[in-house]
Amino acid sequence: MTAATIAPTRLRHGVRIGLAALAISAFGALGNPAQARGPEGIADVAEKVIDAVVNISTSQTVEAKGGGSNTMPQLPPGSPFEEFFDDFFKNRRGPGGGSKGGDNGPPKKTNSLGSGFIIDTAGVVVTNNHVIADADEINVILNDGTKIKAELVGVDKKTDLAVLKFKPTKPLVAVKFGDSDKLRLGDWVVAIGNPFSLGGTVTAGIVSAKNRDISSGPYDSYIQTDAAINRGNSGGPLFNLEGDVIGVNTLIISPSGGSIGIGFAVPSKTVAGVVDQLRQFGELRRGWLGVRIQSVTDEIAESLNIKPPRGALVAGVDDKGPAKPAGIEPGDVVVKFDGKDVKDPKDLSRVVADTAVGKEVDVVVIRKGQEETKKVTLGRLQDPEKVQAAVKTDEPAPEKPVTQKALGLDLAALNKDLRTRYKIKDSVKGVVVTNVDANSDAAEKRLSAGDVIVEVAQEAVSSGADIQKRVDQLKKDGKKSVLLLVSNADGELRFVALSVQ
């Protein structure tokens, strides 16, 4: 596979190299020679670790489409001739790129190349999951060209990491993980990999940013670097100047497909934990708190009297999760977990996932303006985790809905007819929204007919009058907004802050 590329509008794993080369002018090449070289230690690092960096070759059998004499030859991704052949055969095939009258031919084998590195002289290799995904055969190619068949130990799709194992035919060189938490902005780093099938290629740059969240997964916390990373670098190591692995090169941002100096690596702190579990269990066993969380916006923080805005707001608690018996409730804001500060929901997701299953931890929450500490014994996150248990309760007697206006909403007490109309589960209690004023703050916050208001300012409500009473009281108290706990028809909760002015 390839170094993944983030296009301006979407994530993608495919890039191409053209045949044209760019000339660097004599003027542009002039400058401080020392700055052009970078630190003296780069050559020492490369010499020390180069034999631990490997190429990963995979093959996969796929059904051929548009067979016949016009079938395009299978080229390694990133080959300098790939674009030439692609354009040539597409033009011969006519509109849509299909063959002229040819039927699908026999299955074809496609090949791809990526990078990896040896962490144990017994033949243990780390790479990206997308490098080996769906492969029928995986081979490790050492720096001296030796090619050895490898087997898959385990993968973690959420962090895009994989561990391979092969039987060494001679002594190997292995590298160790460094501490990515000690990296500073501006520190020099060295990337080594297999860009465009060119083999052990060394590039250098600096740490451009840390803890970068690019919304590619639930545990994003990438190291950003300007070291050149291209297609084929995926799974390769990012070294510090001591020769320790401080990241695994995984993604780039590029409008063209080539490196523009914005690359991302999974930090070694994350990689080391994932690799240990994959080697031990063949899978990931992540901690599970059993809550649904959302961001604490300025309006929500004002409603909950939290200054400054921080933490992860608990929007829902799983009835079978560890948080329930520990006393964590919807409306709590988690600000510290196991001694670590929680600034936002991503922080909480990462620290919970990294915590051992079965460990008892202190969870500090803010409830009604006061800090409370809850002791929670973490469970294990199941993947996929999609268990919704509907609790059957007695249906309310049918009654004629009485509608009341408040906060730009038409509100009515739940009855059988309204439950049927909006397909609201019996377990959902509260006041149903039957209409939303298009010019209201509620419309801007995406409330819609069929939503159910469960609580107002952390107090349960059962009628439009209850809501109006709470809103009037908040106005008297000088509050600028009111915090609503809102359920959808399936019982999934979220908090919404609406202006009361």
Coordinates of C-alpha atoms in Angstrom, one line a residue:
M1 CA 0.0 0.0 0.0
T2 CA 1.0 3.6 0.3
A3 CA 1.7 6.6 2.5
A4 CA -1.8 7.9 3.0
T5 CA -2.6 11.3 1.6
I6 CA -5.1 13.8 2.9
A7 CA -6.4 15.7 0.0
P8 CA -7.8 19.2 0.6
T9 CA -11.3 17.9 1.1
R10 CA -10.9 14.2 1.9
L11 CA -8.6 11.4 3.1
R12 CA -7.1 9.2 0.5
H13 CA -4.3 6.6 0.2
G14 CA -3.4 6.9 -3.4
V15 CA -1.0 9.4 -5.0
R16 CA 1.0 9.4 -8.3
I17 CA 4.3 10.7 -9.5
G18 CA 4.6 12.2 -13.0
L19 CA 7.5 12.0 -15.4
A20 CA 8.4 15.7 -15.3
A21 CA 11.2 16.9 -13.0
L22 CA 11.5 20.3 -11.5
A23 CA 14.8 22.2 -11.9
I24 CA 16.1 24.0 -8.9
S25 CA 17.6 27.4 -9.9
A26 CA 21.1 28.3 -8.9
F27 CA 19.7 31.2 -6.9
G28 CA 17.4 29.0 -5.0
A29 CA 20.2 26.6 -4.1
L30 CA 22.3 29.3 -2.5
G31 CA 22.1 29.8 1.2
N32 CA 23.7 28.8 4.4
P33 CA 25.5 25.5 3.8
A34 CA 25.1 24.4 7.5
Q35 CA 21.4 25.1 7.3
A36 CA 21.1 23.1 4.1
R37 CA 22.8 20.1 5.8
G38 CA 20.9 20.2 9.0
P39 CA 22.5 18.7 12.2
E40 CA 25.7 16.6 11.8
G41 CA 24.0 13.6 13.5
I42 CA 21.8 12.7 10.6
A43 CA 24.4 10.5 8.9
D44 CA 25.2 8.8 12.1
V45 CA 21.6 8.0 12.7
A46 CA 21.1 6.7 9.2
E47 CA 24.1 4.4 9.4
K48 CA 23.1 3.1 12.7
V49 CA 19.5 2.1 11.9
I50 CA 19.3 1.6 8.1
D51 CA 19.5 -2.2 8.3
A52 CA 16.5 -2.3 10.7
V53 CA 14.2 -0.6 8.1
V54 CA 12.5 -2.9 5.7
N55 CA 10.3 -2.8 2.7
I56 CA 6.9 -4.5 2.9
S57 CA 5.8 -6.2 -0.3
T58 CA 2.2 -7.5 -0.6
S59 CA 0.1 -9.2 -3.3
Q60 CA -3.6 -9.5 -3.6
T61 CA -5.8 -11.4 -6.1
V62 CA -8.5 -9.2 -7.6
E63 CA -11.0 -9.7 -10.4
A64 CA -9.9 -8.2 -13.6
K65 CA -12.4 -5.7 -15.3
G66 CA -12.4 -5.0 -19.0
G67 CA -10.2 -7.8 -20.1
G68 CA -8.8 -8.4 -23.6
S69 CA -5.7 -7.0 -25.3
N70 CA -6.3 -3.6 -23.8
T71 CA -5.8 -4.7 -20.2
M72 CA -3.4 -2.4 -18.5
P73 CA -0.2 -4.1 -17.1
Q74 CA 0.0 -4.4 -13.3
L75 CA 2.6 -1.9 -12.2
P76 CA 3.9 -1.4 -8.6
P77 CA 2.0 1.6 -7.2
G78 CA 4.2 4.7 -7.4
S79 CA 6.2 3.4 -10.4
P80 CA 7.4 6.4 -12.6
F81 CA 5.6 4.8 -15.6
E82 CA 2.3 4.2 -13.8
E83 CA 0.8 7.5 -14.9
F84 CA 2.0 7.0 -18.5
F85 CA 0.5 3.6 -18.9
D86 CA -2.7 4.6 -17.1
D87 CA -3.3 7.5 -19.5
F88 CA -2.3 5.4 -22.5
F89 CA -4.6 2.5 -21.8
K90 CA -7.5 4.7 -20.7
N91 CA -7.4 6.5 -24.1
R92 CA -7.4 3.2 -26.0
R93 CA -10.4 1.9 -24.0
G94 CA -12.6 4.9 -24.8
P95 CA -15.2 6.6 -22.6
G96 CA -15.3 5.3 -19.0
G97 CA -11.9 3.6 -19.4
G98 CA -13.5 0.2 -20.2
S99 CA -12.2 -2.2 -22.8
K100 CA -13.8 -2.1 -26.2
G101 CA -16.1 -5.0 -26.2
G102 CA -13.9 -7.2 -23.9
D103 CA -15.4 -9.3 -21.1
N104 CA -13.9 -9.5 -17.6
G105 CA -10.7 -11.6 -17.8
P106 CA -9.3 -14.1 -15.2
P107 CA -8.4 -12.8 -11.7
K108 CA -5.2 -10.7 -11.6
K109 CA -2.6 -10.3 -8.9
T110 CA -1.8 -6.8 -7.8
N111 CA 1.3 -5.8 -5.9
S112 CA 2.0 -3.0 -3.5
L113 CA 4.9 -1.8 -1.5
G114 CA 5.3 0.0 1.9
S115 CA 7.7 0.3 4.7
G116 CA 8.3 -1.2 8.2
F117 CA 11.0 -1.6 10.8
I118 CA 12.3 -4.5 13.0
I119 CA 11.8 -4.1 16.7
D120 CA 13.0 -7.6 17.7
T121 CA 15.9 -9.6 16.2
A122 CA 13.6 -12.7 16.4
G123 CA 11.9 -11.1 13.3
V124 CA 9.2 -8.9 14.6
V125 CA 8.2 -6.0 12.3
V126 CA 5.9 -3.0 12.8
T127 CA 4.1 -1.3 9.9
N128 CA 0.8 0.3 9.0
N129 CA -2.4 -1.7 8.8
H130 CA -3.3 -0.1 5.4
V131 CA 0.0 -1.4 4.0
I132 CA -1.0 -5.0 4.5
A133 CA -4.8 -4.8 4.5
D134 CA -6.5 -7.5 2.4
A135 CA -3.2 -8.9 1.3
D136 CA -3.0 -12.6 0.3
E137 CA 0.7 -12.7 0.7
I138 CA 3.2 -10.5 2.7
N139 CA 6.9 -10.4 2.2
V140 CA 9.6 -8.5 4.1
I141 CA 12.5 -7.2 2.1
L142 CA 15.6 -6.5 4.1
N143 CA 18.0 -3.6 3.3
D144 CA 20.4 -6.0 1.5
G145 CA 17.6 -7.3 -0.8
T146 CA 16.8 -10.5 1.0
K147 CA 13.1 -11.3 0.6
I148 CA 11.3 -13.4 3.3
K149 CA 7.7 -14.4 3.7
A150 CA 6.0 -12.9 6.7
E151 CA 2.9 -13.8 8.7
L152 CA 0.4 -11.4 10.3
V153 CA 0.5 -11.2 14.2
G154 CA -2.3 -8.7 14.6
V155 CA -3.7 -5.3 13.5
D156 CA -5.3 -2.3 15.1
K157 CA -7.4 -0.4 12.6
K158 CA -8.1 2.5 14.9
T159 CA -4.4 3.5 15.0
D160 CA -3.6 2.0 11.6
L161 CA -0.9 -0.3 13.0
A162 CA 0.1 -3.9 12.3
V163 CA 2.7 -6.3 13.6
L164 CA 4.3 -9.0 11.4
K165 CA 6.6 -11.9 12.1
F166 CA 9.1 -13.7 9.9
K167 CA 11.9 -16.3 10.4
P168 CA 15.3 -14.6 10.1
T169 CA 17.9 -16.3 7.8
K170 CA 20.8 -14.3 9.4
P171 CA 21.4 -11.9 12.3
L172 CA 19.2 -8.9 12.3
V173 CA 19.4 -5.3 13.5
A174 CA 16.5 -4.1 15.6
V175 CA 15.6 -0.6 16.8
K176 CA 13.9 0.5 20.0
F177 CA 11.1 3.0 20.8
G178 CA 12.0 6.4 22.2
D179 CA 9.8 8.7 24.3
S180 CA 7.7 10.8 22.0
D181 CA 6.4 12.8 24.9
K182 CA 9.9 14.4 25.2
L183 CA 9.8 15.7 21.7
R184 CA 9.8 19.5 21.3
L185 CA 8.7 21.7 18.5
G186 CA 11.7 22.2 16.2
D187 CA 13.5 19.0 17.2
W188 CA 15.2 17.3 14.2
V189 CA 13.8 14.0 13.1
V190 CA 14.8 11.4 10.4
A191 CA 12.4 9.4 8.3
I192 CA 13.5 6.3 6.5
G193 CA 11.4 4.2 4.1
N194 CA 10.5 3.0 0.6
P195 CA 9.0 6.0 -1.2
F196 CA 7.9 5.2 -4.8
S197 CA 9.6 1.8 -4.5
L198 CA 13.0 3.5 -4.3
G199 CA 14.2 1.5 -1.3
G200 CA 15.9 2.7 1.9
T201 CA 15.6 6.5 1.4
V202 CA 16.5 8.9 4.2
T203 CA 14.9 12.3 4.6
A204 CA 15.1 14.8 7.5
G205 CA 13.1 17.6 8.9
I206 CA 11.8 18.9 12.2
V207 CA 8.8 18.4 14.5
S208 CA 6.3 20.9 13.2
A209 CA 3.5 20.1 15.7
K210 CA 2.5 17.6 18.4
N211 CA -0.8 16.1 19.4
R212 CA -2.3 16.9 16.0
D213 CA -5.9 15.9 15.6
I214 CA -6.8 15.5 11.9
S215 CA -10.1 13.6 12.5
S216 CA -8.9 10.4 10.9
G217 CA -9.7 8.2 13.9
P218 CA -10.9 8.2 17.5
Y219 CA -7.4 8.4 19.0
D220 CA -5.7 11.0 16.8
S221 CA -2.6 12.5 18.4
Y222 CA -0.1 12.7 15.5
I223 CA 3.4 14.1 15.4
Q224 CA 3.5 16.5 12.4
T225 CA 6.8 16.8 10.5
D226 CA 8.1 18.5 7.4
A227 CA 10.5 15.6 6.7
A228 CA 9.6 14.4 3.2
I229 CA 7.1 11.5 3.3
N230 CA 5.7 10.1 0.1
R231 CA 3.8 7.1 -1.2
G232 CA 5.6 4.0 0.0
N233 CA 6.8 5.6 3.2
S234 CA 3.7 4.2 5.1
G235 CA 4.7 2.1 8.1
G236 CA 8.3 3.4 8.1
P237 CA 10.0 4.8 11.2
L238 CA 10.5 8.4 12.3
F239 CA 13.7 8.6 14.3
N240 CA 15.1 11.1 16.8
L241 CA 18.8 12.0 16.6
E242 CA 19.6 9.2 19.1
G243 CA 18.3 6.6 16.6
D244 CA 15.2 5.8 18.6
V245 CA 11.8 5.4 16.9
I246 CA 9.6 8.2 18.0
G247 CA 6.8 7.7 15.4
V248 CA 5.4 5.6 12.6
N249 CA 4.9 7.6 9.3
T250 CA 1.3 7.2 8.3
L251 CA -0.3 10.2 6.5
I252 CA 0.5 13.3 4.5
I253 CA -1.5 16.3 3.4
S254 CA -1.0 17.0 -0.3
P255 CA -3.1 18.6 -3.1
S256 CA -0.7 17.0 -5.7
G257 CA 0.1 13.6 -4.3
G258 CA 3.7 14.4 -3.5
S259 CA 5.2 15.6 -0.2
I260 CA 4.7 19.3 0.5
G261 CA 6.2 19.1 4.0
I262 CA 3.1 18.2 6.0
G263 CA 3.4 14.6 7.2
F264 CA 2.0 12.8 10.2
A265 CA 3.4 10.0 12.3
V266 CA 1.7 7.9 15.1
P267 CA 3.7 8.8 18.2
S268 CA 5.8 6.0 19.7
K269 CA 4.0 6.2 23.1
T270 CA 0.9 5.0 21.3
V271 CA 2.7 2.6 19.0
A272 CA 4.6 0.8 21.9
G273 CA 1.4 0.1 23.8
V274 CA -0.5 -1.2 20.7
V275 CA 2.5 -3.3 19.6
D276 CA 2.8 -4.9 23.1
Q277 CA -0.9 -5.9 23.1
L278 CA -0.8 -7.2 19.5
R279 CA 2.3 -9.4 20.4
Q280 CA 0.7 -10.6 23.6
F281 CA -2.9 -11.1 22.6
G282 CA -3.1 -10.7 18.8
E283 CA -5.7 -8.0 19.4
L284 CA -6.2 -4.7 21.3
R285 CA -7.8 -4.8 24.7
R286 CA -8.7 -1.2 25.4
G287 CA -10.2 0.3 28.6
W288 CA -13.9 1.2 28.5
L289 CA -15.7 3.7 30.7
G290 CA -19.2 3.2 29.3
V291 CA -20.2 6.8 28.7
R292 CA -21.0 8.9 25.6
I293 CA -19.3 12.3 25.7
Q294 CA -19.4 15.7 23.9
S295 CA -17.5 18.9 24.0
V296 CA -18.0 21.6 26.7
T297 CA -18.9 24.7 24.6
D298 CA -18.7 28.2 26.1
E299 CA -22.5 28.2 26.4
I300 CA -22.6 24.8 28.1
A301 CA -19.8 25.9 30.5
E302 CA -21.7 29.0 31.4
S303 CA -24.8 26.9 32.1
L304 CA -22.9 24.4 34.3
N305 CA -20.8 27.1 36.0
I306 CA -17.5 25.7 34.7
K307 CA -14.7 28.3 34.4
P308 CA -12.7 28.0 32.2
P309 CA -14.5 25.7 29.7
R310 CA -12.8 22.3 29.8
G311 CA -13.4 18.6 30.2
A312 CA -15.7 16.1 28.5
L313 CA -19.4 16.4 29.1
V314 CA -21.2 13.1 29.9
A315 CA -24.2 12.9 27.6
G316 CA -25.2 9.4 28.3
V317 CA -24.2 6.4 30.6
D318 CA -24.3 2.8 29.4
D319 CA -26.6 0.8 31.8
K320 CA -24.1 -2.1 31.7
G321 CA -20.9 0.0 31.7
P322 CA -18.4 0.6 34.5
A323 CA -19.4 4.3 35.0
K324 CA -23.0 3.4 36.1
P325 CA -22.2 1.7 39.4
A326 CA -19.5 4.2 40.1
G327 CA -22.2 6.9 40.2
I328 CA -21.3 8.9 37.1
E329 CA -24.3 10.6 35.6
P330 CA -25.4 12.5 32.5
G331 CA -24.5 16.1 33.0
D332 CA -21.2 15.4 34.8
V333 CA -18.1 16.9 33.3
V334 CA -15.0 14.7 33.5
V335 CA -12.0 17.0 34.2
K336 CA -9.4 14.4 35.4
F337 CA -9.0 10.7 34.8
D338 CA -6.4 8.6 36.6
G339 CA -4.5 11.7 37.6
K340 CA -4.4 13.1 34.1
D341 CA -6.1 16.3 33.1
V342 CA -8.9 16.1 30.6
K343 CA -9.1 19.2 28.4
D344 CA -11.6 17.8 25.8
P345 CA -13.4 14.6 24.8
K346 CA -10.5 13.4 22.7
D347 CA -8.2 13.5 25.8
L348 CA -10.7 11.3 27.7
S349 CA -11.1 8.8 24.8
R350 CA -7.3 8.4 24.5
V351 CA -6.5 8.1 28.2
V352 CA -9.3 5.6 28.8
A353 CA -8.3 3.5 25.8
D354 CA -4.7 3.4 27.0
T355 CA -5.6 2.3 30.6
A356 CA -5.5 -1.3 31.5
V357 CA -8.7 -3.3 31.6
G358 CA -9.7 -4.0 35.2
K359 CA -7.8 -1.1 36.7
E360 CA -9.5 1.0 39.4
V361 CA -9.0 4.7 38.7
D362 CA -10.1 8.0 40.2
V363 CA -12.4 10.0 37.9
V364 CA -12.9 13.7 38.9
V365 CA -16.1 15.2 37.7
I366 CA -17.8 18.5 38.1
R367 CA -21.4 18.2 39.1
K368 CA -23.5 21.3 39.7
G369 CA -20.4 23.4 40.0
Q370 CA -18.7 21.1 42.6
E371 CA -15.8 18.7 42.0
E372 CA -16.5 15.0 43.0
T373 CA -14.2 12.0 42.7
K374 CA -15.6 8.7 41.6
K375 CA -13.8 5.4 41.7
V376 CA -14.3 3.3 38.5
T377 CA -13.1 -0.2 37.6
L378 CA -12.6 -0.1 33.8
G379 CA -14.2 -2.6 31.6
R380 CA -13.1 -3.8 28.2
L381 CA -14.1 -1.9 25.0
Q382 CA -15.8 -4.3 22.6
D383 CA -15.4 -3.7 18.9
P384 CA -17.8 -3.0 17.5
E385 CA -19.6 -1.6 20.5
K386 CA -23.2 -1.0 19.5
V387 CA -25.4 -2.4 22.2
Q388 CA -28.6 -0.5 22.7
A389 CA -30.9 -2.1 25.4
A390 CA -34.4 -0.8 25.3
V391 CA -36.1 -1.0 28.7
K392 CA -39.8 -1.7 28.4
T393 CA -42.0 0.4 30.7
D394 CA -45.7 0.8 31.0
E395 CA -47.1 3.0 28.2
P396 CA -48.9 6.2 29.3
A397 CA -52.6 6.4 28.8
P398 CA -53.5 8.1 25.6
E399 CA -54.2 11.7 26.0
K400 CA -54.8 14.7 23.8
P401 CA -51.5 16.6 23.4
V402 CA -51.3 20.1 24.9
T403 CA -48.8 22.3 23.0
Q404 CA -46.9 25.1 24.6
K405 CA -44.3 27.5 23.1
A406 CA -40.9 28.1 24.7
L407 CA -37.4 28.8 23.5
G408 CA -38.7 28.8 19.9
L409 CA -40.1 25.3 20.3
D410 CA -43.6 23.9 20.2
L411 CA -43.7 21.4 23.1
A412 CA -46.0 18.6 24.2
A413 CA -46.1 16.0 26.8
L414 CA -45.4 12.5 25.4
N415 CA -48.4 10.2 24.8
K416 CA -49.0 7.1 22.7
D417 CA -50.0 9.0 19.6
L418 CA -46.8 11.1 19.7
R419 CA -44.6 8.1 20.3
T420 CA -46.1 6.4 17.3
R421 CA -45.8 9.5 15.1
Y422 CA -42.2 10.1 15.8
K423 CA -41.2 6.4 16.5
I424 CA -40.0 7.3 20.0
K425 CA -39.0 4.4 22.2
D426 CA -41.0 3.6 25.3
S427 CA -37.8 4.1 27.5
V428 CA -37.5 7.8 26.5
K429 CA -39.2 10.2 28.9
G430 CA -39.6 14.0 28.7
V431 CA -41.3 16.6 26.5
V432 CA -41.5 16.1 22.8
V433 CA -40.7 18.9 20.3
T434 CA -43.4 19.1 17.7
N435 CA -42.2 22.2 15.8
V436 CA -39.1 24.4 15.7
D437 CA -39.1 28.1 14.8
A438 CA -36.8 28.4 11.8
N439 CA -35.3 31.7 13.1
S440 CA -34.7 30.5 16.6
D441 CA -31.5 29.5 18.4
A442 CA -33.0 26.0 18.7
A443 CA -33.1 25.7 14.9
E444 CA -29.4 26.8 14.7
K445 CA -28.5 24.2 17.2
R446 CA -30.3 21.6 15.1
L447 CA -33.2 20.7 17.3
S448 CA -36.0 19.2 15.3
A449 CA -39.5 17.8 15.6
G450 CA -39.4 14.4 17.3
D451 CA -36.5 15.3 19.7
V452 CA -37.4 14.9 23.3
I453 CA -36.3 17.3 26.1
V454 CA -35.4 15.1 29.1
E455 CA -34.0 17.7 31.5
V456 CA -33.7 21.5 31.7
A457 CA -30.8 22.8 33.8
Q458 CA -30.3 19.3 35.0
E459 CA -33.8 18.8 36.3
A460 CA -36.3 16.3 34.8
V461 CA -39.3 17.8 32.9
S462 CA -42.6 16.2 31.8
S463 CA -44.5 19.1 30.3
G464 CA -44.1 22.3 28.4
A465 CA -45.1 24.2 31.5
D466 CA -42.2 22.6 33.4
I467 CA -39.8 23.9 30.8
Q468 CA -41.3 27.4 30.8
K469 CA -41.1 27.5 34.6
R470 CA -37.4 26.6 34.5
V471 CA -36.6 29.1 31.8
D472 CA -38.4 31.9 33.6
Q473 CA -36.4 31.1 36.8
L474 CA -33.1 31.2 34.9
K475 CA -33.9 34.6 33.4
K476 CA -34.6 35.9 36.9
D477 CA -31.3 34.5 38.0
G478 CA -29.5 36.4 35.3
K479 CA -28.5 33.4 33.3
K480 CA -27.8 33.9 29.6
S481 CA -28.4 30.3 28.5
V482 CA -30.2 27.2 29.5
L483 CA -28.8 23.7 29.3
L484 CA -31.1 21.0 27.8
L485 CA -30.6 17.3 27.9
V486 CA -32.1 16.1 24.6
S487 CA -32.9 12.6 23.4
N488 CA -33.5 11.3 19.9
A489 CA -36.2 8.7 19.2
D490 CA -33.8 5.9 19.9
G491 CA -32.8 7.2 23.4
E492 CA -29.4 8.7 22.4
L493 CA -28.7 11.7 24.6
R494 CA -26.9 15.0 23.9
F495 CA -26.6 18.4 25.7
V496 CA -27.7 21.6 23.9
A497 CA -27.4 25.1 25.3
L498 CA -30.0 27.6 24.2
S499 CA -30.1 31.4 24.7
V500 CA -32.8 32.6 27.1
Q501 CA -32.3 36.2 26.2

